[in-house]
Amino acid sequence: MKVVDNNSRFLLDVDRRGVPGRDRMRTYRDEDEVDLLIVGCGAGGSVLAQRLARHGWRIVVLEAGPFWDPDTDWVSDEEGAHPIYWNANRIVGGEDPVELGKNNCGHGVGGSMVHFAGYTPRFHPSDFETLTRDGVGADWPIAYPELKPHYERVERELPVAGQHWPWGDPHGYPHGPHPIGGAAERAWEGARACGIEMRVGPVAITNGTFGNRPHCIYRGFCLQGCKVNAKASPLVTHVPDALEHGVEIRADSMAIRIETDGMDACTGVSYVRDGHERRQRASAVVVAGYSIESPRLLLNSDLGNGADQVGRYVMVQGAPQVAGRFPETLRMYKGPPPEVSSEQFYETDQTRGFARGFSVQTVSPLPIGWAEHVLADGHWGKALREYMRDYNHWSTLGALSELLPRAENRVSLADQCDSFGMPIARFDYSQCDNDRANIAYAKATLTRILEAAGAQDVLTIDRYAHLVGGCRMSATAEQGVIDSDHRVWGMSNLFVCDGSVMPTQGSANPALTIMVLASRLAERLAAKQVEAQPSAVAL
């Protein structure tokens, strides 16, 4: 199936993994008024830049982290991958504080998708109307049918590999499913014994070659940055084409404040690069820094918060993991971390005693992650060493439980500042009773699957994954931060386009939907550009 208007896969070099075109990238002066300034080059910012560059927009992307070269910067090592995560100081609080860092935040061109597991399920139609259907959460001001063509397009661009997907809006994928390993086979056996339906995929990992991108070699380091470029991330799926069409990606540039004309329009962004504060002029600004940094930037700029909504309704998914020990060698790390999965429990079932649901997928912690798993189950000293020696006999399942949006779960600004002079972000988080019931049921389901598969021992860890929310999309200015066109309420040319805009999170990993929302926004902005010719920014 043809990929429309994105040549990134052909622009890559067959002999090296670094992104070509950097040495001839177009550059702008700070005093040049570009058509669009995007803050953040992750799932949202990169897709938006690539799409609009093809419509002739003059675009600068400010990225706080480096411009990665997989050949020279990434290593096949858990500890050595530390620089690809956002490790800046943040304060966490609330009754159930969330650990930030490698599990939730990326640093550098490509954003969090550089180190995501590659799992790319769609949101369900029900995710966009949970308040109407289930009496919880919030309804989006847009619906699934508006996003469906963009799901199909982005799935072709990544591309996504997997079996036909029977849940939500049933659909197929551009590439067939990857082969699965012994650990996934064991988990699937247990699921079948429990009457639970599973499928292989979907993962944004090439199954076979794709343009100049090689096929997956199942080396097991998806979460540390894919050195072979088989796993999709914006660094390889959208950035090359963006550069080819004139986008400047200004790495190592920390945005600290959005500048305005004192009324309802942005005039640019102040940022720090090489220790000096600078200001890039722009006719429009898009914030795409994700669920901590986007609210932080808006709050520090005193923008969009007339209804006290900036930073509120930040969500994570409950992500417990249960591991089972089997007599044969399984080597769970050999393959994409999410090999087989199920969304059988995704929608509300009143007999379970809570609203909404969860998904199930195989996961594959590497040795350091496995040690954390063992420690969380209370094993130390000699017992820890024995569990570590036994690593290759384990199969691990994870759940993603949909936790509900709550106004008090929010990002705010702390009193202390970072090295850029910006107040540090504080993130307070607490679960509700529905959240706890969801997670408990999910853990019991994972345990039941592994025991049905014949597990000799079981270990369990509680954890979170996948930040969304904080600048949520809403039907009115009193309910959120942006409208259905991603425009900040009360501002004429300020937009937010990342995971922070999501009113609910579902039980699906959010990366694909973030890219899809950016694709939709680009289409709408380009259409308004045509209506308002000759100005590209009469939005």
XYZ file of C-alpha atoms in Angstrom:
539
model
C 0.000 0.000 0.000
C 1.435 3.358 -1.011
C 2.521 5.851 1.629
C 1.302 9.300 0.591
C 3.485 12.393 0.895
C 6.283 11.100 3.124
C 9.567 9.910 1.635
C 11.408 9.453 4.927
C 11.968 5.730 4.394
C 13.731 6.391 1.094
C 15.762 9.344 2.385
C 17.529 7.232 4.999
C 21.021 5.924 4.197
C 21.312 2.170 3.710
C 24.844 2.159 5.155
C 24.411 4.243 8.315
C 21.710 4.898 10.882
C 22.095 8.650 11.389
C 19.517 10.952 9.797
C 20.805 12.348 6.492
C 20.220 15.962 5.575
C 21.385 17.489 8.851
C 24.479 18.990 7.247
C 22.353 20.820 4.662
C 19.388 21.612 6.907
C 17.818 24.985 6.239
C 18.423 27.503 9.026
C 16.692 30.704 10.066
C 17.792 33.707 12.054
C 16.077 34.519 15.316
C 14.826 37.765 13.819
C 13.235 35.948 10.845
C 9.510 35.609 11.425
C 8.888 31.975 10.512
C 5.380 30.755 9.752
C 5.372 28.247 12.593
C 7.515 27.597 15.650
C 7.060 24.168 17.240
C 8.344 23.430 20.740
C 9.286 19.740 20.899
C 10.268 17.214 18.224
C 8.482 14.101 19.459
C 5.413 12.246 18.201
C 3.299 15.397 17.819
C 5.809 18.040 16.774
C 7.622 15.961 14.177
C 4.488 14.850 12.319
C 3.072 18.368 12.326
C 6.348 19.821 11.008
C 6.655 17.209 8.267
C 3.080 17.637 7.087
C 3.046 21.440 6.987
C 6.529 21.719 5.456
C 5.096 19.942 2.430
C 2.581 22.789 2.182
C 5.387 25.332 2.016
C 5.372 26.512 5.639
C 8.609 27.955 7.002
C 9.091 26.030 10.240
C 11.533 25.975 13.146
C 11.354 23.214 15.755
C 12.970 23.860 19.129
C 14.084 20.641 20.824
C 15.542 20.701 24.347
C 17.600 17.555 23.777
C 20.221 16.543 21.221
C 19.872 15.481 17.615
C 20.603 11.775 18.019
C 22.779 9.627 15.769
C 21.935 5.969 16.508
C 25.347 4.833 15.239
C 27.339 6.962 17.684
C 24.986 7.933 20.507
C 23.017 4.787 21.381
C 24.282 1.631 23.013
C 22.848 -1.849 23.555
C 22.891 -1.435 27.298
C 20.222 -0.508 29.854
C 22.402 1.798 31.920
C 24.108 3.305 28.887
C 20.727 4.370 27.478
C 20.192 6.825 30.347
C 20.753 9.991 28.226
C 17.743 9.320 25.962
C 15.334 9.869 28.905
C 14.258 13.207 30.363
C 16.237 13.108 33.614
C 15.873 16.730 34.732
C 14.740 17.283 38.299
C 10.978 17.175 38.884
C 8.979 17.026 42.088
C 6.311 14.359 42.574
C 3.617 14.196 45.228
C 0.067 13.115 45.989
C -1.154 9.906 47.606
C 0.177 7.747 44.752
C 3.197 9.604 43.338
C 4.377 8.694 39.841
C 8.004 7.897 39.062
C 9.164 10.050 36.159
C 12.130 9.517 33.878
C 12.703 6.637 31.496
C 9.159 5.265 31.646
C 7.379 8.499 30.803
C 9.604 11.072 29.128
C 12.013 11.362 26.215
C 14.911 13.742 25.606
C 16.116 14.601 22.120
C 14.870 14.535 18.547
C 12.301 11.741 18.336
C 11.048 12.243 21.886
C 9.701 9.360 23.947
C 9.202 7.198 20.860
C 12.968 6.759 20.678
C 12.632 4.459 23.693
C 9.029 3.275 23.480
C 8.332 -0.437 23.095
C 6.939 -0.032 19.582
C 3.384 -0.974 20.552
C 0.867 1.033 18.497
C -2.778 0.125 19.114
C -5.528 2.551 18.163
C -7.873 4.184 20.630
C -11.386 2.709 20.544
C -14.441 4.692 19.446
C -15.645 4.452 23.060
C -12.574 6.367 24.295
C -13.965 9.562 22.811
C -17.261 9.436 24.732
C -16.662 7.776 28.093
C -18.856 10.276 29.950
C -21.815 9.616 27.675
C -21.334 5.851 27.559
C -20.089 5.062 31.060
C -20.681 8.133 33.199
C -16.984 8.640 33.931
C -14.130 10.688 32.502
C -14.942 13.164 29.750
C -16.207 13.298 26.171
C -13.795 14.570 23.544
C -15.036 17.387 21.269
C -13.980 15.192 18.337
C -14.914 11.589 17.514
C -13.131 8.484 16.236
C -14.350 8.780 12.601
C -12.442 12.078 12.249
C -9.226 10.277 13.154
C -9.727 6.999 11.303
C -8.158 8.086 7.966
C -5.196 9.484 9.879
C -4.789 6.224 11.804
C -4.645 4.397 8.489
C -2.135 6.845 7.021
C 0.222 6.891 10.008
C 0.077 3.092 10.302
C 1.356 2.927 6.713
C 4.114 5.434 7.409
C 5.524 3.726 10.501
C 4.686 0.938 9.324
C 2.678 -1.178 11.774
C 2.886 -4.986 11.734
C 0.296 -7.289 13.268
C -2.601 -9.653 12.868
C -6.093 -8.432 12.004
C -7.380 -6.548 15.055
C -10.900 -7.531 16.173
C -11.407 -4.979 18.967
C -12.660 -1.383 18.857
C -12.973 -0.582 15.168
C -11.773 -3.892 13.605
C -8.970 -3.393 11.080
C -5.842 -4.885 9.540
C -2.242 -3.641 9.294
C 0.194 -2.897 6.450
C 2.705 -5.588 7.510
C 1.953 -9.115 8.653
C 2.685 -10.169 12.239
C 6.172 -10.822 13.539
C 7.117 -14.314 14.683
C 6.810 -14.786 18.430
C 9.175 -16.347 20.947
C 8.814 -18.995 23.605
C 7.769 -16.612 26.379
C 4.894 -15.246 24.282
C 3.840 -18.765 23.274
C 3.565 -19.732 26.938
C 1.488 -16.647 27.746
C -0.812 -17.336 24.795
C -1.316 -20.922 25.977
C -2.475 -19.634 29.336
C -4.801 -17.096 27.733
C -6.437 -19.749 25.570
C -6.946 -21.938 28.633
C -8.744 -18.992 30.277
C -10.894 -18.252 27.242
C -9.045 -14.984 26.560
C -8.515 -14.017 22.910
C -5.076 -12.710 21.904
C -3.419 -11.397 18.754
C 0.163 -10.763 17.589
C 1.057 -7.084 17.434
C 0.435 -4.312 16.527
C 3.989 -2.999 16.629
C 5.599 -0.166 14.644
C 8.529 -2.380 13.698
C 9.358 -3.328 10.127
C 8.607 -6.940 9.222
C 10.804 -7.117 6.179
C 12.553 -4.095 4.680
C 10.736 -0.782 4.234
C 12.437 1.551 1.800
C 15.960 1.944 3.147
C 14.974 0.764 6.619
C 16.085 -2.782 7.484
C 13.950 -5.515 8.961
C 13.920 -6.226 12.676
C 16.706 -8.540 13.920
C 15.027 -9.257 17.297
C 17.969 -8.079 19.358
C 15.817 -7.087 22.333
C 16.845 -3.450 22.941
C 13.708 -1.654 21.714
C 13.489 0.371 24.944
C 17.081 1.600 24.647
C 16.823 3.088 21.151
C 16.776 0.877 18.051
C 20.270 1.000 16.586
C 19.173 -0.705 13.354
C 16.252 1.722 12.674
C 13.772 -1.137 12.323
C 11.585 0.294 15.089
C 9.669 3.421 14.174
C 10.295 6.742 15.857
C 9.880 10.261 14.475
C 13.667 10.377 14.076
C 13.358 7.975 11.138
C 9.684 8.139 10.101
C 9.056 11.900 9.751
C 12.181 13.941 10.496
C 14.055 13.039 7.258
C 11.164 14.224 5.089
C 10.711 17.320 7.253
C 14.365 18.274 6.722
C 14.077 17.622 3.001
C 11.241 20.154 2.845
C 12.992 22.961 4.662
C 12.299 22.440 8.379
C 14.988 23.575 10.792
C 15.254 21.384 13.885
C 17.184 23.431 16.412
C 18.405 20.886 18.958
C 19.760 21.621 22.450
C 17.352 24.561 22.673
C 15.250 24.824 25.836
C 12.068 26.878 25.420
C 11.427 28.931 28.560
C 8.678 31.405 27.666
C 6.119 32.115 24.921
C 6.134 35.788 23.972
C 2.960 37.688 23.071
C 1.812 41.076 21.825
C 0.113 41.686 25.172
C -3.284 40.792 23.747
C -4.306 37.479 22.152
C -1.419 36.699 19.785
C 1.991 35.039 20.151
C 5.016 36.708 18.635
C 7.593 33.993 19.254
C 9.401 31.957 21.895
C 12.329 32.738 24.179
C 14.738 29.851 24.590
C 18.184 29.056 25.964
C 20.916 27.621 23.769
C 24.621 27.376 24.590
C 23.970 29.241 27.822
C 22.456 32.282 26.115
C 18.824 33.362 26.064
C 17.504 34.008 22.569
C 14.122 34.728 20.994
C 12.775 33.242 17.761
C 10.040 35.254 16.053
C 7.066 33.352 14.650
C 3.598 33.984 13.229
C 2.205 31.000 15.137
C 3.424 28.719 17.932
C 2.660 25.067 18.658
C 3.607 23.591 22.020
C 4.424 19.876 21.723
C 6.460 19.151 24.845
C 4.181 16.442 26.342
C 2.240 16.263 29.593
C 4.791 17.780 31.994
C 6.707 20.282 29.901
C 3.756 21.665 27.902
C 1.771 22.725 31.003
C 5.002 23.958 32.561
C 5.740 26.224 29.588
C 2.189 27.587 29.467
C 2.161 28.225 33.208
C 5.544 29.948 33.092
C 4.242 32.099 30.209
C 0.953 32.815 32.048
C -1.062 31.718 29.025
C -4.219 29.664 28.561
C -5.028 29.407 32.245
C -7.978 31.749 32.586
C -10.184 28.891 33.820
C -7.417 27.299 35.952
C -7.253 24.277 33.648
C -3.593 24.232 32.596
C -1.834 21.297 34.198
C -5.024 19.602 35.419
C -6.356 16.125 34.568
C -2.931 14.581 33.999
C -3.331 10.813 33.734
C -1.138 7.743 33.795
C -2.079 4.163 33.104
C -1.863 1.539 35.799
C 0.796 -0.815 34.422
C 1.219 -3.787 36.762
C 3.348 -6.675 35.549
C 3.155 -10.330 36.553
C 5.922 -12.791 35.672
C 5.697 -16.581 35.631
C 8.542 -19.093 35.846
C 8.579 -22.127 33.514
C 10.912 -25.134 33.354
C 12.120 -24.574 29.781
C 14.354 -21.748 28.550
C 12.192 -18.920 27.146
C 14.496 -15.895 26.644
C 11.711 -13.326 26.831
C 13.986 -10.516 25.579
C 14.279 -12.024 22.080
C 11.722 -10.044 20.118
C 9.609 -6.903 20.374
C 8.547 -6.437 24.024
C 4.824 -6.502 23.119
C 4.512 -9.745 21.133
C 0.965 -10.932 21.880
C -1.802 -8.867 23.413
C -5.514 -8.656 24.124
C -8.107 -5.906 24.365
C -10.866 -8.245 25.490
C -11.184 -6.299 28.770
C -10.978 -2.808 27.213
C -14.605 -1.677 27.537
C -16.783 -1.326 30.636
C -18.249 -4.555 32.020
C -20.470 -3.784 35.005
C -19.983 -7.272 36.439
C -16.347 -6.410 37.159
C -17.348 -3.674 39.597
C -15.638 -0.673 37.951
C -15.951 1.526 34.872
C -13.788 1.182 31.767
C -11.092 -1.496 31.529
C -7.575 -2.584 30.649
C -5.481 -4.247 27.972
C -3.031 -7.147 28.300
C 0.301 -7.565 26.533
C 3.544 -9.459 26.878
C 6.458 -7.363 28.122
C 10.146 -8.200 28.287
C 12.150 -6.513 31.040
C 15.895 -6.707 30.491
C 18.124 -7.713 33.447
C 18.129 -4.370 35.297
C 14.369 -4.085 34.844
C 14.049 -7.712 35.938
C 16.046 -6.977 39.094
C 13.622 -4.148 39.903
C 10.772 -6.598 39.383
C 12.294 -9.143 41.766
C 13.061 -6.492 44.392
C 9.495 -5.174 44.193
C 8.257 -8.637 45.109
C 10.425 -8.533 48.250
C 13.442 -10.640 47.296
C 16.931 -9.560 48.382
C 20.418 -10.991 48.800
C 20.806 -14.641 47.869
C 17.198 -14.911 46.651
C 17.721 -11.950 44.333
C 20.851 -13.544 42.874
C 19.008 -16.816 42.267
C 16.148 -15.039 40.491
C 18.659 -13.192 38.332
C 20.389 -16.445 37.353
C 16.969 -17.822 36.429
C 16.113 -14.871 34.141
C 15.765 -16.876 30.916
C 13.015 -19.097 32.358
C 10.485 -16.315 32.890
C 7.596 -14.943 30.847
C 6.119 -11.553 31.815
C 2.691 -10.096 31.162
C 1.714 -6.471 31.652
C -1.616 -4.683 31.853
C -2.523 -1.123 30.938
C -5.418 -0.045 33.147
C -7.386 3.055 32.171
C -7.200 5.389 35.165
C -9.720 8.210 35.268
C -9.028 11.944 34.804
C -9.200 13.929 38.051
C -8.785 17.700 38.347
C -6.503 17.409 41.379
C -4.003 15.276 39.451
C -2.016 18.121 38.039
C 1.239 19.752 37.045
C 2.109 22.989 38.828
C 5.205 25.143 39.242
C 7.472 24.626 42.243
C 9.246 27.434 44.071
C 12.735 26.319 43.017
C 14.139 26.903 39.532
C 16.307 24.862 37.188
C 19.534 25.876 35.439
C 17.522 27.727 32.778
C 15.786 29.893 35.374
C 12.437 28.129 34.891
C 10.414 26.923 37.882
C 10.688 23.151 38.249
C 7.546 21.159 37.456
C 5.653 19.486 40.283
C 3.324 16.584 39.503
C 0.802 15.455 42.123
C -1.106 12.245 41.537
C -3.627 10.166 43.511
C -5.772 7.202 42.479
C -9.522 6.921 43.028
C -11.424 3.781 44.078
C -12.300 2.966 40.461
C -8.593 3.093 39.567
C -7.659 0.716 42.383
C -10.391 -1.755 41.465
C -9.290 -1.717 37.825
C -5.635 -2.405 38.669
C -6.527 -5.181 41.127
C -8.713 -6.940 38.560
C -5.998 -6.595 35.906
C -3.349 -8.129 38.180
C -5.636 -11.024 39.042
C -6.239 -11.623 35.316
C -2.512 -11.685 34.514
C -1.893 -14.103 37.363
C -4.727 -16.352 36.195
C -3.255 -16.496 32.661
C 0.233 -17.476 33.828
C -1.032 -20.033 36.307
C -3.194 -21.562 33.586
C -0.049 -21.815 31.454
C 1.621 -23.858 34.203
C 3.837 -21.249 35.881
C 5.902 -22.707 38.754
C 6.364 -19.361 40.499
C 4.794 -15.906 40.079
C 6.181 -12.417 40.821
C 4.188 -9.163 40.699
C 5.178 -5.503 40.449
C 3.005 -2.366 40.581
C 3.951 0.483 38.272
C 2.619 3.259 36.019
C 3.098 4.086 32.343
C 2.230 6.681 29.690
C 1.495 10.227 30.730
C -1.345 12.070 28.992
C -3.463 15.127 29.806
C -2.604 18.497 31.328
C -3.768 20.706 28.423
C -6.938 18.904 27.564
C -9.125 19.466 24.534
C -12.623 20.655 25.421
C -15.905 21.938 24.008
C -15.798 25.118 26.115
C -13.083 27.324 27.610
C -14.274 26.493 31.126
C -13.623 22.765 30.661
C -10.134 22.687 29.196
C -7.170 24.409 27.597
C -7.613 23.974 23.820
C -10.517 23.738 21.391
C -11.113 20.977 18.840
C -8.599 22.655 16.494
C -5.908 22.489 19.223
C -6.008 26.284 19.603
C -5.503 27.561 23.142
C -8.705 29.210 24.339
C -8.380 32.989 24.204
C -5.343 32.958 21.874
C -5.461 33.452 18.117
C -2.239 31.682 17.084
C -1.155 29.421 19.956
C -1.734 25.662 19.721
C -0.899 22.521 21.717
C -0.331 19.214 19.926
C 0.925 16.305 22.008
C -0.333 13.787 24.554
C -1.277 16.549 26.966
C -4.386 17.375 24.911
C -6.109 14.018 25.545
C -9.242 14.228 27.748
C -9.069 10.445 28.395
C -6.383 7.844 27.885
C -8.076 4.523 27.198
C -6.126 1.311 27.708
C -4.015 1.844 24.593
C -0.450 3.132 24.381
C -0.791 6.799 23.315
C 2.052 7.282 20.792
C 0.070 6.388 17.674
C -2.876 8.587 18.648
C -0.568 11.552 19.352
C 0.817 11.251 15.816
C -2.699 10.889 14.437
C -3.893 14.034 16.227
C -0.928 15.927 14.736
C -1.766 14.619 11.269
C -5.359 15.819 11.655
C -4.239 19.237 12.918
C -1.854 19.653 9.985
C -4.664 18.881 7.568
C -6.912 21.467 9.175
C -4.235 24.171 9.310
C -3.274 23.550 5.695
C -6.927 23.846 4.667
C -7.236 27.170 6.484
C -4.055 28.338 4.787
C -5.640 27.705 1.389
C -8.783 29.557 2.421
C -6.727 32.537 3.559
C -4.156 32.820 0.743
C -1.697 34.354 0.287
C -0.837 34.307 4.004
C 0.164 30.902 5.368
C -0.570 31.960 8.918
C -3.965 33.654 8.745
C -5.308 30.928 10.982
